[in-house]
Amino acid sequence: MAVISFARGVPAPECLAVDDLADCARAALERDGRTILSYGPSPGYGPLREWLAARHEVDESRIFLTNGSLQGFVFLAERLARGKRVLVEQPSYDRPLKILRELGAEVVPLRCDDDGLDPDALADALSAGEPPAFLYLIPTFQNPSGRTLTADRRRRIVELAREHGLFVLEDDPYGLICYEGEPLPSLHELSGGEIGYSSSFSKTIAPGLRVGYAIVPAALTRKLEELVASTYITPALLAQATVYEFLRRGLFEPNLERVCALLKARRDAMLDALERELEGRARWNRPEGGYFLWLELPDEIDASELLTRSSEAGVTFVPGADFGGPPSSARLAFSFVSPAEIDEGVRRLAALVAPAAAPV
Ligand SMILES: Cc1ncc(COP(=O)(O)O)c(C=O)c1O
């Protein structure tokens, strides 16, 4: 029996525009090969930085391209977080949590609900203890919960950051992977560009390209350049030039529409299957975009123990505890598998949550 993975937060293979990207890579090499096949500037490929600066209405010097956005997080954490207090959402993306702990940071999880981070929890954390090095948050279609921070809360968090001189890093790889609803302004925009921002072409084009970026305060760019120079010297310019060619040809928007339609069908398949199989026996949210939804099982179910049994039954997921969530929670990724597999995977999972009563 083939295992159905709700664990993998990766795009379905059909999302990847292989032929267009092959054409773009060739065109980039033919047009600018002598530049992109050499060492280059540590903040990345100039034309792509320029494009991003225009899109985000910031000075180009603040755009830092990295080999995937997680690399940018590693650099920022190295510079800012060693041995310091860092505020995060509870639950939050597991990789940054691990990176911060390995740097000896004190990771302080802040209360969240269906509307995202609770600003009162942030206010409490800011009025007690050491001033934090920064707040890391994923306000839109969050990994792992799929939740989105409401507009009012965004404003309140921007105000709190300003009042307390708090550096905030808004991680936004999923914002454009939107299936319905009005897009909300980013915290970065609401703050007039003061709040740090990171994003990536991993979800909008292809993760294997490893093209991510951060928008950082001017004072940090020099420090990041030093780290890049002593790590990989120059980020992968061929990948960045390929992305730039994809943008230049006007392929980005139609590709995004296509990817969103493919993923929306998967999100809908998961919601339909959950409703059919688990209505009344568990709670889950309805994410308006992104890759994930958050499943809350009855308190007596331990999701790690459920995973052991479900793996044998041919379906996997990630226990919510891996992200700092409660033991009975789980992250279900709908991005990778087909709608038919989602249907079957939810059926297998539901049979374990409350097996049908034996006939009398
Ligand atoms: C919230 C979040 N940030 C960052 C990343 C890393 O993305 P990239 O591929 O750009 O390194 C991911 C990947 O899943 C993610 O979910």
mmCIF file of C-alpha atoms and ligand atoms in Angstrom:
data_model
loop_
_atom_site.group_PDB
_atom_site.id
_atom_site.type_symbol
_atom_site.label_atom_id
_atom_site.label_comp_id
_atom_site.label_asym_id
_atom_site.label_seq_id
_atom_site.Cartn_x
_atom_site.Cartn_y
_atom_site.Cartn_z
ATOM 1 C CA MET A 1 0.000 0.000 0.000
ATOM 2 C CA ALA A 2 1.430 3.374 -1.040
ATOM 3 C CA VAL A 3 1.825 5.771 1.867
ATOM 4 C CA ILE A 4 -0.157 9.014 1.549
ATOM 5 C CA SER A 5 1.811 11.934 2.979
ATOM 6 C CA PHE A 6 0.093 14.829 4.722
ATOM 7 C CA ALA A 7 3.512 15.477 6.275
ATOM 8 C CA ARG A 8 5.327 16.927 3.268
ATOM 9 C CA GLY A 9 5.000 20.697 2.961
ATOM 10 C CA VAL A 10 6.075 20.675 -0.674
ATOM 11 C CA PRO A 11 4.205 21.529 -3.886
ATOM 12 C CA ALA A 12 2.552 18.825 -5.966
ATOM 13 C CA PRO A 13 4.861 17.946 -8.899
ATOM 14 C CA GLU A 14 2.275 19.383 -11.354
ATOM 15 C CA CYS A 15 2.868 22.838 -9.840
ATOM 16 C CA LEU A 16 6.422 22.997 -11.207
ATOM 17 C CA ALA A 17 6.703 24.756 -14.594
ATOM 18 C CA VAL A 18 9.566 22.572 -15.826
ATOM 19 C CA ASP A 19 9.560 23.517 -19.532
ATOM 20 C CA ASP A 20 9.240 27.260 -18.960
ATOM 21 C CA LEU A 21 12.006 27.169 -16.355
ATOM 22 C CA ALA A 22 14.288 25.213 -18.703
ATOM 23 C CA ASP A 23 13.749 27.911 -21.372
ATOM 24 C CA CYS A 24 14.360 30.669 -18.819
ATOM 25 C CA ALA A 25 17.589 29.096 -17.547
ATOM 26 C CA ARG A 26 18.923 28.806 -21.108
ATOM 27 C CA ALA A 27 17.899 32.384 -21.969
ATOM 28 C CA ALA A 28 19.480 33.700 -18.746
ATOM 29 C CA LEU A 29 22.763 31.968 -19.558
ATOM 30 C CA GLU A 30 22.765 33.223 -23.144
ATOM 31 C CA ARG A 31 21.964 36.786 -22.152
ATOM 32 C CA ASP A 32 24.051 37.195 -19.015
ATOM 33 C CA GLY A 33 26.213 34.057 -18.774
ATOM 34 C CA ARG A 34 29.532 35.803 -18.121
ATOM 35 C CA THR A 35 28.047 37.505 -15.061
ATOM 36 C CA ILE A 36 26.033 34.682 -13.565
ATOM 37 C CA LEU A 37 28.689 32.007 -14.071
ATOM 38 C CA SER A 38 31.194 34.015 -12.070
ATOM 39 C CA TYR A 39 31.319 35.183 -8.446
ATOM 40 C CA GLY A 40 29.093 38.174 -7.881
ATOM 41 C CA PRO A 41 27.770 40.530 -5.222
ATOM 42 C CA SER A 42 26.937 38.857 -1.894
ATOM 43 C CA PRO A 43 23.349 40.278 -1.716
ATOM 44 C CA GLY A 44 22.568 38.579 -5.037
ATOM 45 C CA TYR A 45 21.701 39.166 -8.705
ATOM 46 C CA GLY A 46 21.212 42.884 -9.357
ATOM 47 C CA PRO A 47 18.233 42.787 -11.775
ATOM 48 C CA LEU A 48 16.222 40.565 -9.408
ATOM 49 C CA ARG A 49 17.030 42.797 -6.422
ATOM 50 C CA GLU A 50 15.869 45.759 -8.488
ATOM 51 C CA TRP A 51 12.600 43.999 -9.398
ATOM 52 C CA LEU A 52 11.932 43.137 -5.745
ATOM 53 C CA ALA A 53 12.808 46.649 -4.568
ATOM 54 C CA ALA A 54 10.196 48.069 -6.977
ATOM 55 C CA ARG A 55 7.595 45.493 -5.930
ATOM 56 C CA HIS A 56 8.065 46.184 -2.216
ATOM 57 C CA GLU A 57 8.743 49.914 -2.649
ATOM 58 C CA VAL A 58 12.012 49.869 -0.718
ATOM 59 C CA ASP A 59 15.543 50.877 -1.572
ATOM 60 C CA GLU A 60 17.400 48.138 -3.452
ATOM 61 C CA SER A 61 20.175 48.185 -0.824
ATOM 62 C CA ARG A 62 17.730 46.626 1.665
ATOM 63 C CA ILE A 63 16.959 43.561 -0.508
ATOM 64 C CA PHE A 64 19.041 40.559 0.393
ATOM 65 C CA LEU A 65 18.751 37.480 -1.841
ATOM 66 C CA THR A 66 19.680 34.171 -0.233
ATOM 67 C CA ASN A 67 19.698 30.485 -1.165
ATOM 68 C CA GLY A 68 16.135 29.986 0.099
ATOM 69 C CA SER A 69 14.578 32.254 2.713
ATOM 70 C CA LEU A 70 15.502 29.927 5.577
ATOM 71 C CA GLN A 71 19.140 30.804 4.889
ATOM 72 C CA GLY A 72 18.270 34.460 5.468
ATOM 73 C CA PHE A 73 16.694 33.503 8.791
ATOM 74 C CA VAL A 74 19.876 31.642 9.778
ATOM 75 C CA PHE A 75 21.989 34.737 9.021
ATOM 76 C CA LEU A 76 19.675 37.068 10.960
ATOM 77 C CA ALA A 77 19.467 34.684 13.899
ATOM 78 C CA GLU A 78 23.269 34.348 13.975
ATOM 79 C CA ARG A 79 23.614 38.098 14.107
ATOM 80 C CA LEU A 80 20.804 38.878 16.537
ATOM 81 C CA ALA A 81 19.721 35.883 18.619
ATOM 82 C CA ARG A 82 22.757 34.215 20.249
ATOM 83 C CA GLY A 83 21.949 33.784 23.937
ATOM 84 C CA LYS A 84 19.056 36.265 23.672
ATOM 85 C CA ARG A 85 15.300 36.103 24.204
ATOM 86 C CA VAL A 86 13.322 35.596 20.979
ATOM 87 C CA LEU A 87 9.524 35.763 20.772
ATOM 88 C CA VAL A 88 7.671 33.335 18.493
ATOM 89 C CA GLU A 89 4.103 32.253 17.831
ATOM 90 C CA GLN A 90 2.825 29.081 19.486
ATOM 91 C CA PRO A 91 2.762 26.951 17.376
ATOM 92 C CA SER A 92 5.432 28.037 14.878
ATOM 93 C CA TYR A 93 7.519 26.645 11.996
ATOM 94 C CA ASP A 94 9.811 24.032 13.543
ATOM 95 C CA ARG A 95 13.056 24.792 11.670
ATOM 96 C CA PRO A 96 13.510 28.342 13.002
ATOM 97 C CA LEU A 97 12.682 27.072 16.506
ATOM 98 C CA LYS A 98 15.469 24.505 16.203
ATOM 99 C CA ILE A 99 17.924 27.045 14.750
ATOM 100 C CA LEU A 100 17.225 29.466 17.608
ATOM 101 C CA ARG A 101 17.629 26.788 20.285
ATOM 102 C CA GLU A 102 20.925 25.663 18.750
ATOM 103 C CA LEU A 103 22.157 29.256 19.026
ATOM 104 C CA GLY A 104 21.348 29.203 22.741
ATOM 105 C CA ALA A 105 18.432 31.621 22.405
ATOM 106 C CA GLU A 106 15.621 31.563 24.942
ATOM 107 C CA VAL A 107 12.584 30.863 22.749
ATOM 108 C CA VAL A 108 9.421 32.408 24.214
ATOM 109 C CA PRO A 109 6.198 31.035 22.651
ATOM 110 C CA LEU A 110 3.278 33.489 22.539
ATOM 111 C CA ARG A 111 -0.400 32.527 22.707
ATOM 112 C CA CYS A 112 -2.265 32.308 19.393
ATOM 113 C CA ASP A 113 -5.859 31.511 18.462
ATOM 114 C CA ASP A 114 -7.815 31.197 15.215
ATOM 115 C CA ASP A 115 -7.071 34.898 14.506
ATOM 116 C CA GLY A 116 -3.299 34.433 14.877
ATOM 117 C CA LEU A 117 -0.967 35.911 17.479
ATOM 118 C CA ASP A 118 -2.769 37.482 20.454
ATOM 119 C CA PRO A 119 -1.401 41.062 20.813
ATOM 120 C CA ASP A 120 -2.082 40.937 24.588
ATOM 121 C CA ALA A 121 0.339 38.019 24.868
ATOM 122 C CA LEU A 122 2.933 40.111 23.015
ATOM 123 C CA ALA A 123 2.289 43.113 25.284
ATOM 124 C CA ASP A 124 2.737 40.894 28.381
ATOM 125 C CA ALA A 125 6.003 39.441 27.068
ATOM 126 C CA LEU A 126 7.308 42.930 26.308
ATOM 127 C CA SER A 127 6.571 44.211 29.776
ATOM 128 C CA ALA A 128 8.345 41.330 31.557
ATOM 129 C CA GLY A 129 11.964 40.118 31.391
ATOM 130 C CA GLU A 130 14.872 41.055 29.141
ATOM 131 C CA PRO A 131 14.015 43.063 26.010
ATOM 132 C CA PRO A 132 13.792 40.447 23.237
ATOM 133 C CA ALA A 133 16.190 40.367 20.288
ATOM 134 C CA PHE A 134 13.203 40.088 17.944
ATOM 135 C CA LEU A 135 9.746 38.685 17.286
ATOM 136 C CA TYR A 136 9.519 36.069 14.525
ATOM 137 C CA LEU A 137 6.057 35.542 13.059
ATOM 138 C CA ILE A 138 4.308 34.122 10.007
ATOM 139 C CA PRO A 139 1.100 36.160 9.861
ATOM 140 C CA THR A 140 -0.393 34.836 6.620
ATOM 141 C CA PHE A 141 -1.443 31.185 6.042
ATOM 142 C CA GLN A 142 0.929 30.217 8.800
ATOM 143 C CA ASN A 143 3.124 27.143 8.878
ATOM 144 C CA PRO A 144 1.994 24.981 10.681
ATOM 145 C CA SER A 145 -1.552 26.181 11.459
ATOM 146 C CA GLY A 146 -2.766 27.778 8.199
ATOM 147 C CA ARG A 147 -4.058 30.683 10.336
ATOM 148 C CA THR A 148 -4.009 34.333 9.242
ATOM 149 C CA LEU A 149 -3.517 37.265 11.584
ATOM 150 C CA THR A 150 -6.493 39.662 11.365
ATOM 151 C CA ALA A 151 -6.120 43.258 10.120
ATOM 152 C CA ASP A 152 -6.804 44.759 13.582
ATOM 153 C CA ARG A 153 -4.223 42.556 15.229
ATOM 154 C CA ARG A 154 -1.677 43.432 12.531
ATOM 155 C CA ARG A 155 -2.097 47.128 13.354
ATOM 156 C CA ARG A 156 -1.867 46.527 17.096
ATOM 157 C CA ILE A 157 1.326 44.460 16.719
ATOM 158 C CA VAL A 158 2.923 47.129 14.529
ATOM 159 C CA GLU A 159 2.060 49.745 17.199
ATOM 160 C CA LEU A 160 3.482 47.594 19.994
ATOM 161 C CA ALA A 161 6.681 47.030 18.031
ATOM 162 C CA ARG A 162 7.046 50.764 17.497
ATOM 163 C CA GLU A 163 6.331 51.633 21.140
ATOM 164 C CA HIS A 164 8.879 49.110 22.443
ATOM 165 C CA GLY A 165 11.513 49.491 19.723
ATOM 166 C CA LEU A 166 11.063 45.778 18.963
ATOM 167 C CA PHE A 167 12.585 44.316 15.798
ATOM 168 C CA VAL A 168 10.026 42.103 14.046
ATOM 169 C CA LEU A 169 10.732 39.609 11.291
ATOM 170 C CA GLU A 170 7.626 38.840 9.229
ATOM 171 C CA ASP A 171 8.085 35.596 7.310
ATOM 172 C CA ASP A 172 5.710 35.495 4.350
ATOM 173 C CA PRO A 173 6.370 32.652 1.909
ATOM 174 C CA TYR A 174 2.655 31.769 1.495
ATOM 175 C CA GLY A 175 0.951 35.179 1.161
ATOM 176 C CA LEU A 176 0.503 34.897 -2.618
ATOM 177 C CA ILE A 177 -0.759 31.307 -2.424
ATOM 178 C CA CYS A 178 -4.244 32.618 -1.826
ATOM 179 C CA TYR A 179 -7.487 30.776 -2.659
ATOM 180 C CA GLU A 180 -10.114 33.218 -1.460
ATOM 181 C CA GLY A 181 -10.662 36.354 0.623
ATOM 182 C CA GLU A 182 -9.144 39.807 0.353
ATOM 183 C CA PRO A 183 -5.350 39.960 0.789
ATOM 184 C CA LEU A 184 -4.402 41.819 3.986
ATOM 185 C CA PRO A 185 -1.583 44.367 4.138
ATOM 186 C CA SER A 186 1.680 42.920 5.429
ATOM 187 C CA LEU A 187 3.071 44.136 8.754
ATOM 188 C CA HIS A 188 6.026 45.379 6.721
ATOM 189 C CA GLU A 189 3.700 47.607 4.668
ATOM 190 C CA LEU A 190 1.709 48.759 7.722
ATOM 191 C CA SER A 191 4.935 49.793 9.429
ATOM 192 C CA GLY A 192 6.040 51.913 6.470
ATOM 193 C CA GLY A 193 8.812 49.409 5.750
ATOM 194 C CA GLU A 194 10.303 49.345 9.280
ATOM 195 C CA ILE A 195 9.386 45.729 10.009
ATOM 196 C CA GLY A 196 11.758 43.141 8.544
ATOM 197 C CA TYR A 197 10.288 40.858 5.897
ATOM 198 C CA SER A 198 11.267 37.592 4.272
ATOM 199 C CA SER A 199 9.762 35.658 1.424
ATOM 200 C CA SER A 200 10.712 33.277 -1.293
ATOM 201 C CA PHE A 201 9.991 31.961 -4.762
ATOM 202 C CA SER A 202 9.796 28.430 -3.302
ATOM 203 C CA LYS A 203 6.002 28.353 -3.185
ATOM 204 C CA THR A 204 5.248 30.673 -6.117
ATOM 205 C CA ILE A 205 7.698 29.133 -8.638
ATOM 206 C CA ALA A 206 9.782 26.184 -7.337
ATOM 207 C CA PRO A 207 11.564 25.331 -4.066
ATOM 208 C CA GLY A 208 14.446 23.573 -5.840
ATOM 209 C CA LEU A 209 15.600 26.896 -7.283
ATOM 210 C CA ARG A 210 16.438 27.995 -3.692
ATOM 211 C CA VAL A 211 15.722 31.673 -4.287
ATOM 212 C CA GLY A 212 14.552 33.534 -1.188
ATOM 213 C CA TYR A 213 15.014 37.072 0.097
ATOM 214 C CA ALA A 214 14.918 39.272 3.141
ATOM 215 C CA ILE A 215 14.195 42.984 3.449
ATOM 216 C CA VAL A 216 16.219 44.179 6.401
ATOM 217 C CA PRO A 217 16.979 47.532 8.016
ATOM 218 C CA ALA A 218 19.869 49.302 6.297
ATOM 219 C CA ALA A 219 21.996 48.926 9.465
ATOM 220 C CA LEU A 220 21.888 45.127 9.136
ATOM 221 C CA THR A 221 22.817 44.763 5.469
ATOM 222 C CA ARG A 222 26.580 45.208 6.044
ATOM 223 C CA LYS A 223 26.546 42.537 8.788
ATOM 224 C CA LEU A 224 24.694 40.107 6.545
ATOM 225 C CA GLU A 225 27.113 40.739 3.688
ATOM 226 C CA GLU A 226 29.993 39.742 5.956
ATOM 227 C CA LEU A 227 28.238 36.484 6.840
ATOM 228 C CA VAL A 228 27.539 35.675 3.183
ATOM 229 C CA ALA A 229 31.106 36.432 2.190
ATOM 230 C CA SER A 230 32.412 33.997 4.795
ATOM 231 C CA THR A 231 29.799 31.311 4.065
ATOM 232 C CA TYR A 232 29.083 30.815 0.356
ATOM 233 C CA ILE A 233 30.655 34.012 -1.075
ATOM 234 C CA THR A 234 27.899 34.562 -3.655
ATOM 235 C CA PRO A 235 24.379 33.097 -3.654
ATOM 236 C CA ALA A 236 23.360 30.888 -6.605
ATOM 237 C CA LEU A 237 23.195 33.444 -9.429
ATOM 238 C CA LEU A 238 22.000 31.078 -12.172
ATOM 239 C CA ALA A 239 18.865 30.283 -10.152
ATOM 240 C CA GLN A 240 18.257 33.969 -9.425
ATOM 241 C CA ALA A 241 18.735 34.936 -13.076
ATOM 242 C CA THR A 242 16.330 32.141 -14.091
ATOM 243 C CA VAL A 243 13.695 33.541 -11.715
ATOM 244 C CA TYR A 244 14.330 37.013 -13.114
ATOM 245 C CA GLU A 245 13.841 35.763 -16.684
ATOM 246 C CA PHE A 246 10.569 34.072 -15.595
ATOM 247 C CA LEU A 247 9.381 37.418 -14.186
ATOM 248 C CA ARG A 248 10.613 39.414 -17.171
ATOM 249 C CA ARG A 249 8.661 37.222 -19.591
ATOM 250 C CA GLY A 250 5.425 37.830 -17.665
ATOM 251 C CA LEU A 251 5.158 34.173 -16.615
ATOM 252 C CA PHE A 252 4.881 34.799 -12.864
ATOM 253 C CA GLU A 253 1.226 35.876 -12.585
ATOM 254 C CA PRO A 254 -0.260 33.197 -14.904
ATOM 255 C CA ASN A 255 1.851 30.540 -13.176
ATOM 256 C CA LEU A 256 0.661 31.728 -9.772
ATOM 257 C CA GLU A 257 -2.962 31.501 -10.918
ATOM 258 C CA ARG A 258 -2.371 27.967 -12.175
ATOM 259 C CA VAL A 259 -0.610 26.897 -8.951
ATOM 260 C CA CYS A 260 -3.345 28.408 -6.772
ATOM 261 C CA ALA A 261 -6.055 26.576 -8.754
ATOM 262 C CA LEU A 262 -4.207 23.243 -8.381
ATOM 263 C CA LEU A 263 -3.712 23.750 -4.644
ATOM 264 C CA LYS A 264 -7.206 25.083 -3.977
ATOM 265 C CA ALA A 265 -8.629 21.833 -5.366
ATOM 266 C CA ARG A 266 -6.475 19.977 -2.821
ATOM 267 C CA ARG A 267 -7.513 22.253 0.050
ATOM 268 C CA ASP A 268 -11.171 21.725 -0.905
ATOM 269 C CA ALA A 269 -10.704 17.952 -1.133
ATOM 270 C CA MET A 270 -9.250 17.906 2.388
ATOM 271 C CA LEU A 271 -12.047 20.051 3.839
ATOM 272 C CA ASP A 272 -14.721 17.893 2.168
ATOM 273 C CA ALA A 273 -13.122 14.654 3.361
ATOM 274 C CA LEU A 274 -12.697 15.932 6.930
ATOM 275 C CA GLU A 275 -16.306 17.013 7.046
ATOM 276 C CA ARG A 276 -17.463 13.651 5.751
ATOM 277 C CA GLU A 277 -15.194 11.531 7.982
ATOM 278 C CA LEU A 278 -14.557 13.483 11.178
ATOM 279 C CA GLU A 279 -17.450 15.902 11.686
ATOM 280 C CA GLY A 280 -18.184 16.122 15.413
ATOM 281 C CA ARG A 281 -15.072 14.112 16.381
ATOM 282 C CA ALA A 282 -12.335 16.724 15.789
ATOM 283 C CA ARG A 283 -11.909 20.446 14.976
ATOM 284 C CA TRP A 284 -10.039 21.990 12.091
ATOM 285 C CA ASN A 285 -9.754 25.399 10.441
ATOM 286 C CA ARG A 286 -10.466 26.540 6.890
ATOM 287 C CA PRO A 287 -7.247 28.197 5.643
ATOM 288 C CA GLU A 288 -7.816 30.660 2.796
ATOM 289 C CA GLY A 289 -4.404 29.908 1.334
ATOM 290 C CA GLY A 290 -1.064 28.208 1.921
ATOM 291 C CA TYR A 291 -0.247 24.525 2.309
ATOM 292 C CA PHE A 292 -1.561 23.459 5.730
ATOM 293 C CA LEU A 293 -4.512 23.074 8.023
ATOM 294 C CA TRP A 294 -4.525 22.518 11.765
ATOM 295 C CA LEU A 295 -6.351 19.530 13.188
ATOM 296 C CA GLU A 296 -7.382 19.505 16.846
ATOM 297 C CA LEU A 297 -8.194 16.002 18.023
ATOM 298 C CA PRO A 298 -9.956 15.110 21.289
ATOM 299 C CA ASP A 299 -7.651 15.751 24.294
ATOM 300 C CA GLU A 300 -7.235 12.057 25.055
ATOM 301 C CA ILE A 301 -5.620 11.403 21.649
ATOM 302 C CA ASP A 302 -1.856 11.786 21.493
ATOM 303 C CA ALA A 303 -0.999 12.729 17.893
ATOM 304 C CA SER A 304 2.508 11.190 18.099
ATOM 305 C CA GLU A 305 1.027 7.859 19.114
ATOM 306 C CA LEU A 306 -1.626 8.236 16.391
ATOM 307 C CA LEU A 307 1.150 8.829 13.845
ATOM 308 C CA THR A 308 2.764 5.478 14.716
ATOM 309 C CA ARG A 309 -0.525 3.716 14.018
ATOM 310 C CA SER A 310 -1.418 5.819 10.987
ATOM 311 C CA SER A 311 1.982 5.189 9.343
ATOM 312 C CA GLU A 312 1.181 1.463 9.497
ATOM 313 C CA ALA A 313 -2.220 2.228 7.968
ATOM 314 C CA GLY A 314 -0.545 4.201 5.133
ATOM 315 C CA VAL A 315 -1.008 7.868 6.019
ATOM 316 C CA THR A 316 1.417 10.307 7.657
ATOM 317 C CA PHE A 317 1.249 13.840 9.092
ATOM 318 C CA VAL A 318 3.309 15.929 11.533
ATOM 319 C CA PRO A 319 2.249 15.999 15.201
ATOM 320 C CA GLY A 320 1.453 19.530 16.378
ATOM 321 C CA ALA A 321 3.826 19.087 19.342
ATOM 322 C CA ASP A 322 6.765 19.281 16.858
ATOM 323 C CA PHE A 323 5.788 22.947 16.371
ATOM 324 C CA GLY A 324 5.127 23.658 20.052
ATOM 325 C CA GLY A 325 1.394 22.869 19.766
ATOM 326 C CA PRO A 326 -0.688 20.711 22.125
ATOM 327 C CA PRO A 327 -0.140 16.892 22.097
ATOM 328 C CA SER A 328 -3.572 16.320 20.520
ATOM 329 C CA SER A 329 -2.959 18.649 17.537
ATOM 330 C CA ALA A 330 -1.630 17.829 14.066
ATOM 331 C CA ARG A 331 -0.471 19.647 10.934
ATOM 332 C CA LEU A 332 -2.037 18.309 7.750
ATOM 333 C CA ALA A 333 -0.370 19.395 4.498
ATOM 334 C CA PHE A 334 -2.674 19.240 1.482
ATOM 335 C CA SER A 335 -0.124 20.646 -0.996
ATOM 336 C CA PHE A 336 1.635 17.492 -2.141
ATOM 337 C CA VAL A 337 -0.857 14.701 -2.730
ATOM 338 C CA SER A 338 -3.697 14.531 -5.278
ATOM 339 C CA PRO A 339 -7.347 15.199 -4.355
ATOM 340 C CA ALA A 340 -8.087 11.448 -4.697
ATOM 341 C CA GLU A 341 -5.201 10.565 -2.368
ATOM 342 C CA ILE A 342 -6.370 13.216 0.101
ATOM 343 C CA ASP A 343 -9.800 11.622 0.143
ATOM 344 C CA GLU A 344 -8.343 8.176 0.814
ATOM 345 C CA GLY A 345 -5.772 9.484 3.354
ATOM 346 C CA VAL A 346 -8.415 11.225 5.457
ATOM 347 C CA ARG A 347 -10.533 8.052 5.362
ATOM 348 C CA ARG A 348 -7.561 6.014 6.678
ATOM 349 C CA LEU A 349 -6.826 8.586 9.384
ATOM 350 C CA ALA A 350 -10.437 8.899 10.540
ATOM 351 C CA ALA A 351 -10.729 5.137 10.934
ATOM 352 C CA LEU A 352 -7.973 5.340 13.584
ATOM 353 C CA VAL A 353 -9.313 8.377 15.401
ATOM 354 C CA ALA A 354 -12.461 6.530 16.393
ATOM 355 C CA PRO A 355 -12.620 3.038 14.895
ATOM 356 C CA ALA A 356 -16.128 1.971 13.985
ATOM 357 C CA ALA A 357 -17.795 0.045 16.811
ATOM 358 C CA ALA A 358 -17.592 -3.721 16.430
ATOM 359 C CA PRO A 359 -20.898 -5.273 15.341
ATOM 360 C CA VAL A 360 -22.851 -6.781 18.227
HETATM 361 C C1 LIG B 1 7.159 29.690 7.155
HETATM 362 C C2 LIG B 1 8.293 29.241 6.295
HETATM 363 N N1 LIG B 1 9.379 30.012 6.212
HETATM 364 C C3 LIG B 1 10.424 29.655 5.448
HETATM 365 C C4 LIG B 1 10.412 28.475 4.724
HETATM 366 C C5 LIG B 1 11.631 28.126 3.924
HETATM 367 O O1 LIG B 1 11.462 28.453 2.614
HETATM 368 P P1 LIG B 1 12.653 28.487 1.565
HETATM 369 O O2 LIG B 1 12.418 27.366 0.641
HETATM 370 O O3 LIG B 1 12.528 29.821 0.929
HETATM 371 O O4 LIG B 1 13.944 28.341 2.344
HETATM 372 C C6 LIG B 1 9.311 27.631 4.778
HETATM 373 C C7 LIG B 1 9.306 26.375 4.037
HETATM 374 O O5 LIG B 1 8.472 25.550 4.117
HETATM 375 C C8 LIG B 1 8.213 28.026 5.592
HETATM 376 O O6 LIG B 1 7.134 27.268 5.720
#
